[in-house]
Short mmCIF file of C-alpha atoms in Angstrom, two decimals:
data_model
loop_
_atom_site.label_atom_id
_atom_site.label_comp_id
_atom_site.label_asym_id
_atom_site.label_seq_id
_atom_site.Cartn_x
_atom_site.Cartn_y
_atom_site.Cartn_z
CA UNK O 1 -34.75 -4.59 52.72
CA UNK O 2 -35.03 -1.15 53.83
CA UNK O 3 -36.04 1.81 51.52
CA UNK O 4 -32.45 3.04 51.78
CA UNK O 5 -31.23 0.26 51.10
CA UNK O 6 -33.14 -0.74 48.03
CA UNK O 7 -32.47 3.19 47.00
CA UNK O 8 -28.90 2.35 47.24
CA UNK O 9 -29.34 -0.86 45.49
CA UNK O 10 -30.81 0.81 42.52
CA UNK O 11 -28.58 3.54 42.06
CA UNK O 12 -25.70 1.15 41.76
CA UNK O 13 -27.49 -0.79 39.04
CA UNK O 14 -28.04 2.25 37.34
CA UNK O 15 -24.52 3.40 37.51
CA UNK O 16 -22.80 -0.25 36.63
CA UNK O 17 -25.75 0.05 33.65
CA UNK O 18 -24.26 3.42 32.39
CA UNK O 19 -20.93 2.61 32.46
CA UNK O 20 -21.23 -0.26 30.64
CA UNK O 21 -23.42 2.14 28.16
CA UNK O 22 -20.86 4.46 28.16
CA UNK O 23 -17.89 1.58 27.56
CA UNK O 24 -20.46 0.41 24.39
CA UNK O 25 -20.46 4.43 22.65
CA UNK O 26 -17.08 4.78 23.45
CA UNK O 27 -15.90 1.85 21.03
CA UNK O 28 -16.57 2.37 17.62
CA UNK O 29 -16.71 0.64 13.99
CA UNK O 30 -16.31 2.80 11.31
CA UNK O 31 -17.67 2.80 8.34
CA UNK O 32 -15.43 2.77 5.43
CA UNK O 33 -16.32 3.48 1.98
CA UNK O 34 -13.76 2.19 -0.82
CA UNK O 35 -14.49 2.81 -4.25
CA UNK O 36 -12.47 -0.28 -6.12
CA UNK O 37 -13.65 -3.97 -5.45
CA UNK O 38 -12.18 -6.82 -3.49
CA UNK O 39 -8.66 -7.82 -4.96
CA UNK O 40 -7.37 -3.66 -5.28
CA UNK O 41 -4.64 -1.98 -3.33
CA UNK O 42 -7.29 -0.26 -1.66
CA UNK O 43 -8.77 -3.08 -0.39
CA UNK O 44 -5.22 -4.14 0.74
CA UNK O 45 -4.95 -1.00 2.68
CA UNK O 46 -8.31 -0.63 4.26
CA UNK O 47 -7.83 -3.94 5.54
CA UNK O 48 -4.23 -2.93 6.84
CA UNK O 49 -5.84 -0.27 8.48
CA UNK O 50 -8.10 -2.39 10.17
CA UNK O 51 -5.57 -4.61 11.31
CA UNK O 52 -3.50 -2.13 13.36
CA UNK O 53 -6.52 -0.07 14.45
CA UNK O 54 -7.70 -3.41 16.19
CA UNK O 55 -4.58 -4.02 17.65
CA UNK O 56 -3.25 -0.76 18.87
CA UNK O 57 -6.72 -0.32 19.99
CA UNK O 58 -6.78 -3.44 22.10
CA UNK O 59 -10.24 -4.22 20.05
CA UNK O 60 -11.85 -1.95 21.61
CA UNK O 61 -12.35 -0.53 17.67
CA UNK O 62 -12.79 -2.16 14.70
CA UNK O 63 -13.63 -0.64 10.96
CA UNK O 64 -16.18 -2.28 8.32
CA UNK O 65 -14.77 -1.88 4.54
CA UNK O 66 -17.73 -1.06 1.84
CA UNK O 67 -16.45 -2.03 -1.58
CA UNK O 68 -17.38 -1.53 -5.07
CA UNK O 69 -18.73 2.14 -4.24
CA UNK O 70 -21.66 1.02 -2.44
CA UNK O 71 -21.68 3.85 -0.17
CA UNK O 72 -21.72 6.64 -3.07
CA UNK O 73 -19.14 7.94 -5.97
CA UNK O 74 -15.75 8.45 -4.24
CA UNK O 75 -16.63 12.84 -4.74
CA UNK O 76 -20.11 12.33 -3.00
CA UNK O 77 -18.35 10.46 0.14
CA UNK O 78 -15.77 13.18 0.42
CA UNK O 79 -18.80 15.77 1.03
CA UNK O 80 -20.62 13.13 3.10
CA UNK O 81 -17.19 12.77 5.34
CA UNK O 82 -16.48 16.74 5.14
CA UNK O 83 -20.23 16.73 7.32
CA UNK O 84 -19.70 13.83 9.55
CA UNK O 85 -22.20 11.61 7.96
CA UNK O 86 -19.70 8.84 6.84
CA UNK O 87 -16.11 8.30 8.98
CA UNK O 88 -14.15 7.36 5.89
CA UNK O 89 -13.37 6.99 2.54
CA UNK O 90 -10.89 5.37 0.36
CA UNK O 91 -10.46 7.30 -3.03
CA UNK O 92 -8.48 8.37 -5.81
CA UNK O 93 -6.25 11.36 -5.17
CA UNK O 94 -7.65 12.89 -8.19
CA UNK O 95 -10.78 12.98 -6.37
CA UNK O 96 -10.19 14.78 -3.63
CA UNK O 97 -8.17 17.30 -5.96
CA UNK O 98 -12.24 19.09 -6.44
CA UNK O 99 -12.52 19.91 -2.65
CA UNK O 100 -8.79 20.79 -2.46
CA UNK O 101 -6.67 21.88 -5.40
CA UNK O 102 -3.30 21.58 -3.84
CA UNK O 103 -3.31 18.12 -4.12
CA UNK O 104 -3.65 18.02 -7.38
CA UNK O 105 0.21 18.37 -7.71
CA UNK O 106 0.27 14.38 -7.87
CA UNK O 107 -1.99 14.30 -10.40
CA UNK O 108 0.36 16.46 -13.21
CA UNK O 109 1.19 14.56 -15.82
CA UNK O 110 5.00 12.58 -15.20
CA UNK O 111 5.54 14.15 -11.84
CA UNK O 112 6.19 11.29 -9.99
CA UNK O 113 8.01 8.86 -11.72
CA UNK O 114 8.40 5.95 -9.69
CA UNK O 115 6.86 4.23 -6.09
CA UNK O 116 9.73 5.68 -4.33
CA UNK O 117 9.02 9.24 -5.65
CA UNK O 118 5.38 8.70 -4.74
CA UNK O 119 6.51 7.34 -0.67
CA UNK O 120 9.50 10.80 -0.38
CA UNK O 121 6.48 13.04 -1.41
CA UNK O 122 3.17 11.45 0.85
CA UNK O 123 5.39 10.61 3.68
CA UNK O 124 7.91 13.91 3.97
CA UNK O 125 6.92 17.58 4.30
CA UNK O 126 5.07 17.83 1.21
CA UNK O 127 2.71 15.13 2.37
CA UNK O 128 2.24 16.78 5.51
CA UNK O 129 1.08 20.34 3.76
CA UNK O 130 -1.15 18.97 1.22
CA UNK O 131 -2.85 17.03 4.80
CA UNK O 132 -2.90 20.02 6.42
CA UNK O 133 -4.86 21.83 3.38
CA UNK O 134 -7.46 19.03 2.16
CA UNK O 135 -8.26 19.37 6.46
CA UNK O 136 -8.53 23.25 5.82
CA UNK O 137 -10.50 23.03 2.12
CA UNK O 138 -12.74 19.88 2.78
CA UNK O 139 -12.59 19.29 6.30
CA UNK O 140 -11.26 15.77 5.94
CA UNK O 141 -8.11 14.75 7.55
CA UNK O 142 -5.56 11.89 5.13
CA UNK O 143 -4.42 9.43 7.46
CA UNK O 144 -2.96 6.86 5.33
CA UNK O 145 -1.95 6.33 1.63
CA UNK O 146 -2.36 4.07 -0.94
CA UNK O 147 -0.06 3.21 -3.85
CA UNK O 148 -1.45 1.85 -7.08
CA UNK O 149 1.18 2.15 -9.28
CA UNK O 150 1.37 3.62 -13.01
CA UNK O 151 -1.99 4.38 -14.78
CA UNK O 152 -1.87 2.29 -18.13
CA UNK O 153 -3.81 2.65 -20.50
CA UNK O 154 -6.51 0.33 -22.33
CA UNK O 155 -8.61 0.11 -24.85
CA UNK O 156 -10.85 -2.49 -27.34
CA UNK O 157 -9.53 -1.56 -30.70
CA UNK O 158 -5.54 -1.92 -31.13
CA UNK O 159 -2.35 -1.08 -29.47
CA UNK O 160 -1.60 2.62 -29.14
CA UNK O 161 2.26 3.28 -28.86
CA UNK O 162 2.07 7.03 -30.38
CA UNK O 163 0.36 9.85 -29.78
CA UNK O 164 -1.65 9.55 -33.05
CA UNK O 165 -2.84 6.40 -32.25
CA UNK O 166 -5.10 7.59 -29.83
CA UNK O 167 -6.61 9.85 -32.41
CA UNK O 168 -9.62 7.80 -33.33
CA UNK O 169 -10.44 6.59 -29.72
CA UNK O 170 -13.04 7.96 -27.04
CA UNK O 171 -11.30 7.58 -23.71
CA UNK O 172 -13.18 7.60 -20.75
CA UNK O 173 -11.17 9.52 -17.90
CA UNK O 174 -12.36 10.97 -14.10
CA UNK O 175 -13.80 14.30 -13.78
CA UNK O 176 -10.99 15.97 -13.18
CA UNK O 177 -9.53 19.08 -15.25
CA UNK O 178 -6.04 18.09 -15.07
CA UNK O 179 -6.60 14.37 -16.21
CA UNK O 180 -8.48 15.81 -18.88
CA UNK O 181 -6.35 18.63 -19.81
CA UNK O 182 -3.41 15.87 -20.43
CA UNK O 183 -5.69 13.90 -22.78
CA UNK O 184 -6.36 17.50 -24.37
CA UNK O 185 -2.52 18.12 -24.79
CA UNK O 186 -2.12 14.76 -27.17
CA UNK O 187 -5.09 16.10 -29.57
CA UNK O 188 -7.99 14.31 -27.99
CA UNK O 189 -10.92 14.99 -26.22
CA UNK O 190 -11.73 12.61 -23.19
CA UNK O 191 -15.24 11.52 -22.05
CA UNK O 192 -15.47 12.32 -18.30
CA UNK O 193 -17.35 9.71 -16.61
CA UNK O 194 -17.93 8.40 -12.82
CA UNK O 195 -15.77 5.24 -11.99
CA UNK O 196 -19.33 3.55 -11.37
CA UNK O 197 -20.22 3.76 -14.35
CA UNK O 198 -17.06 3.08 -16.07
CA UNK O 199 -16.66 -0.63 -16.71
CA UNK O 200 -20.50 -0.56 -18.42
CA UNK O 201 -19.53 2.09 -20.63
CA UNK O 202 -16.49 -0.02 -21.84
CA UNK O 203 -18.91 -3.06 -22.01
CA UNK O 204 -21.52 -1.20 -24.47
CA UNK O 205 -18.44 0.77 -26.31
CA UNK O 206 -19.83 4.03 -25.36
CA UNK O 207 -15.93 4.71 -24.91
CA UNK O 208 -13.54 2.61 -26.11
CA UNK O 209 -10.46 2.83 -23.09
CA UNK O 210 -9.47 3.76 -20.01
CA UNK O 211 -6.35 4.07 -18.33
CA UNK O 212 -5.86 2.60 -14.23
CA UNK O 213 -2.99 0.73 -12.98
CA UNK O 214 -2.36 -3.01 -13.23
CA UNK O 215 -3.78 -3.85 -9.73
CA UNK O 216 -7.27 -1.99 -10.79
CA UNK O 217 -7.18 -3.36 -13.98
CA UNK O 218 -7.60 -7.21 -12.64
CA UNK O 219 -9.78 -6.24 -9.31
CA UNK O 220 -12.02 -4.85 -11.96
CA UNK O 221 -11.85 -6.95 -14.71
CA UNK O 222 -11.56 -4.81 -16.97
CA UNK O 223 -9.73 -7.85 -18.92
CA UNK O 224 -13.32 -8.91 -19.52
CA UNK O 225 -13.98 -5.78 -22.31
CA UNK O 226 -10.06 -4.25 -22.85
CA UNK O 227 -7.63 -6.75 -24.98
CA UNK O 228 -4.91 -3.61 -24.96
CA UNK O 229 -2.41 -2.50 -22.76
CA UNK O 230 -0.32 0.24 -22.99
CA UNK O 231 2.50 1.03 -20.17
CA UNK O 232 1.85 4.60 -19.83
CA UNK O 233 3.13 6.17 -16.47
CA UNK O 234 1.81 9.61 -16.83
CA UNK O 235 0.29 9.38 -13.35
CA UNK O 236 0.96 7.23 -10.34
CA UNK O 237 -1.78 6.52 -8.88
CA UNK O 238 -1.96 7.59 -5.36
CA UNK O 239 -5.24 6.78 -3.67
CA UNK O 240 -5.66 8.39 0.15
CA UNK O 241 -7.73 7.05 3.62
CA UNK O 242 -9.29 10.27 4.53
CA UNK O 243 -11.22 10.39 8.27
CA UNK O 244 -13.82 12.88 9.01
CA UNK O 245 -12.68 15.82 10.50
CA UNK O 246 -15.71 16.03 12.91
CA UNK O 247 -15.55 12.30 13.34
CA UNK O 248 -11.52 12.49 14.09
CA UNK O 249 -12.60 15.45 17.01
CA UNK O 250 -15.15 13.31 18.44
CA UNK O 251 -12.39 10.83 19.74
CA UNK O 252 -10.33 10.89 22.74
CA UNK O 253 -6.75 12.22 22.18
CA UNK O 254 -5.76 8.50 22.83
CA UNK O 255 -7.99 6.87 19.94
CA UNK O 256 -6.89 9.76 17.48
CA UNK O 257 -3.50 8.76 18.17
CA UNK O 258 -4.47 5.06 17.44
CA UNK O 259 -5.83 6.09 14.39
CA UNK O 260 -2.94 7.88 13.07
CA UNK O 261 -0.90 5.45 14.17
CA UNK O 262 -3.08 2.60 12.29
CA UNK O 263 -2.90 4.49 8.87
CA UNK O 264 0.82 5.21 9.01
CA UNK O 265 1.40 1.80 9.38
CA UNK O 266 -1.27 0.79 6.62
CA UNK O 267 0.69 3.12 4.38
CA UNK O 268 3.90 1.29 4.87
CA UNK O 269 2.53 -2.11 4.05
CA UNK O 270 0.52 -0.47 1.06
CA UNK O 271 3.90 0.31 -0.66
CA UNK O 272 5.48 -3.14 0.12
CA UNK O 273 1.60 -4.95 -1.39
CA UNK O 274 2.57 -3.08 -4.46
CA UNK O 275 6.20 -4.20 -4.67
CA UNK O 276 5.11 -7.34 -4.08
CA UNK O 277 2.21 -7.89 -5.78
CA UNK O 278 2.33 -6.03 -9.86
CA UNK O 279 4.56 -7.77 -11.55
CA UNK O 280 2.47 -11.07 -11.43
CA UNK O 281 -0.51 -9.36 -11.92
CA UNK O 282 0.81 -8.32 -14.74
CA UNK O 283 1.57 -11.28 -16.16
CA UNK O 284 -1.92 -12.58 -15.38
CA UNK O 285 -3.45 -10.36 -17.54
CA UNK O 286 -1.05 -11.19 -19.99
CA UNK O 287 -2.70 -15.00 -19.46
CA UNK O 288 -6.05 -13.54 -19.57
CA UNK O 289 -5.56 -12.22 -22.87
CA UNK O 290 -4.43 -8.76 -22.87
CA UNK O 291 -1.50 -7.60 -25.11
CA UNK O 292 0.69 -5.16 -23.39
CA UNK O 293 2.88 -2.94 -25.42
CA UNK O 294 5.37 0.04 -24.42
CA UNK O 295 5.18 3.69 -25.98
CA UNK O 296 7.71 5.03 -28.64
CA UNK O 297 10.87 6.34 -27.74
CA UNK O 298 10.51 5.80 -23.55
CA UNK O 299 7.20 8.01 -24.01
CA UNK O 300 8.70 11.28 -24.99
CA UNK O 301 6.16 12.45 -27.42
CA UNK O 302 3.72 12.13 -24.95
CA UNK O 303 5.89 14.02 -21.74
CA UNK O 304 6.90 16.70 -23.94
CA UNK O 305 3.50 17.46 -25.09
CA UNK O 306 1.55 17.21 -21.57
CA UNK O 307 4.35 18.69 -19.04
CA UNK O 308 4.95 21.36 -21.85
CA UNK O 309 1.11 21.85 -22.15
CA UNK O 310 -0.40 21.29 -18.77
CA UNK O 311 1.88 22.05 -16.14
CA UNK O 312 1.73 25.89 -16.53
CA UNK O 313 -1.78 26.10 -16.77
CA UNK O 314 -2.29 24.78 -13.11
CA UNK O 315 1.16 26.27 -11.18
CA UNK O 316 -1.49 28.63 -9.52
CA UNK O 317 -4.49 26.16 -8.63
CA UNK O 318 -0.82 23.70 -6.91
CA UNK O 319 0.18 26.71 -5.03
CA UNK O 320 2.32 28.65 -7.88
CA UNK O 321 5.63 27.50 -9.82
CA UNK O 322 7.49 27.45 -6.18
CA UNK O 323 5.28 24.79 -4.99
CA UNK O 324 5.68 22.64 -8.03
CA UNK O 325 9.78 23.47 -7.77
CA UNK O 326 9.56 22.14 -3.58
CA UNK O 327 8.27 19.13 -4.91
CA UNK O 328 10.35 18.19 -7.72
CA UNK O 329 13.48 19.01 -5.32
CA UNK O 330 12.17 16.80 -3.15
CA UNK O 331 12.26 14.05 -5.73
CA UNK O 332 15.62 15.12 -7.40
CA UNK O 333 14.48 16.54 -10.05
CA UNK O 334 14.95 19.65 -11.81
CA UNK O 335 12.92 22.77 -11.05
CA UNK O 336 11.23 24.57 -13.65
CA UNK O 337 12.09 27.82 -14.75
#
């Protein structure tokens, strides 16, 4: 074989070689941090996620789910995403609410007042703004969202139905103002403490309850160290997919359209896990041997005290009292004055 020939011969490897390189980078499997365990509606939707992003991707990408918070507290992988470091996390809203305030709207106490409240506000313009903020405050983009249901509240020591029940009992609650403000507003003071460390400090009675919805309650067993249920719905829980913003820009305008496309359609079967799924989880932990009881008078005691209390003293970090009016429009409800 001639020297131009074999010259020839070689460049062509070389070429085939680096496109196949280049075929290898360009497919990607992300790296997904979720902060409940196997069995939550997070789980449900990261694997959704996965799902479609396979399909509509022809396979060329995949996505690996971390549970149980082995890739950091659910505030530490928002900062890891916001600098590129980790491609996504699934979370609590209330912890994203730190990086980006806005948000934090969904967390005020009796807000949103039922799943289809929760799908008209994450899916409609509202939804859409509070994106387009948490990409301008923390640099992480929501692609899909996660709904949870109700946050009920448990505990070792009795059944709470008043607001002076929970007088005597150290709740533990997320480090986040609003969450703890509400707590504040019924005469107690909450123990803020990382969901890591949360079903240990239940276990050694360093606090006594906690309040998560149904679906968390069993993917956690928290049935193991709460006998007491009570069927709160001062929050829905609303738990976002978030993408790194520098990881999102990375990808072709194709793939970022595949991933969009993967999450909306993640969020859609999140809602219909939920409707499908609480109400026998519910009555499993019933069988497991928790007692569930339902606040006095439909809960009023405790929504006068925390909208009168706590709404006002965050209208500016939401946007101001016309943001919290767009949103309770949106839902049918009355604005504020």
């Amino acid at each position: 074989m001639s020297f131009f020939k074999k010259v020839c011969t070689l460049t062509a490897a070389v070429s085939a070689a680096a496109m196949l390189t280049a075929g290898a980078v360009s497919a990607k499997n992300f790296k997904i941090a979720v902060g409940d365990s196997a069995g939550s509606p997070q789980e449900a939707t990261g694997k959704f996620f996965v799902e479609a992003l396979e399909e509509k991707s022809g396979g060329k990408h995949t996505a690996t789910l971390f549970l149980n918070g082995q890739l950091g507290s659910e505030q530490d992988t928002v900062n890891e995403a916001a600098i590129g470091t980790l491609d996504m996390s699934l979370l609590a809203i209330n912890n994203v609410t730190p990086f980006s305030p806005t948000v934090g709207v969904f967390t005020l106490p009796y807000v949103i007042l039922s799943l289809e409240d929760a799908e008209t506000l994450t899916q409609g313009p509202i939804g859409q703004e509070l994106t387009e903020n948490t990409l301008r405050d923390a640099g992480v983009r929501i692609i899909a969202w996660t709904y949870t249901g109700f946050r009920r509240l448990t505990n070792s020591k009795k059944p709470v139905t008043t607001v002076a029940d929970l007088q005597d009992l150290v709740i533990r609650v997320p480090k986040n103002e609003i969450m703890i403000e509400t707590y504040k507003s019924w005469g107690i003071n909450p123990t803020p403490m990382a969901w890591s460390e949360t079903f240990t400090g239940l276990q050694t009675k360093v606090v006594d309850g906690q309040d998560n919805p149904y679906m968390t309650i069993n993917a956690m067993k928290f049935y193991e160290v709460q006998n007491h249920v009570t069927n709160l719905r001062y929050i829905f829980s609303i738990e976002p997919l978030i993408v790194s913003e520098a990881v999102f820009q990375d990808l072709s305008a194709e793939d970022q359209q595949i991933i969009l496309d993967a999450g909306q359609e993640a969020t859609l079967k999140s809602a219909q896990f939920l409707r499908d799924s609480e109400a026998a989880i519910k009555e499993e932990l019933t069988a497991k041997g928790m007692a569930i009881v339902d606040p006095e008078n439909d809960e009023a005691e405790f929504i006068q005290l925390a909208t009168e209390a706590v709404w006002p003293k965050f209208y500016d970090s939401i946007g101001g009292v016309e943001k919290m009016n767009a949103v309770l429009t949106a839902i049918g409800r009355d604005p504020v004055q």
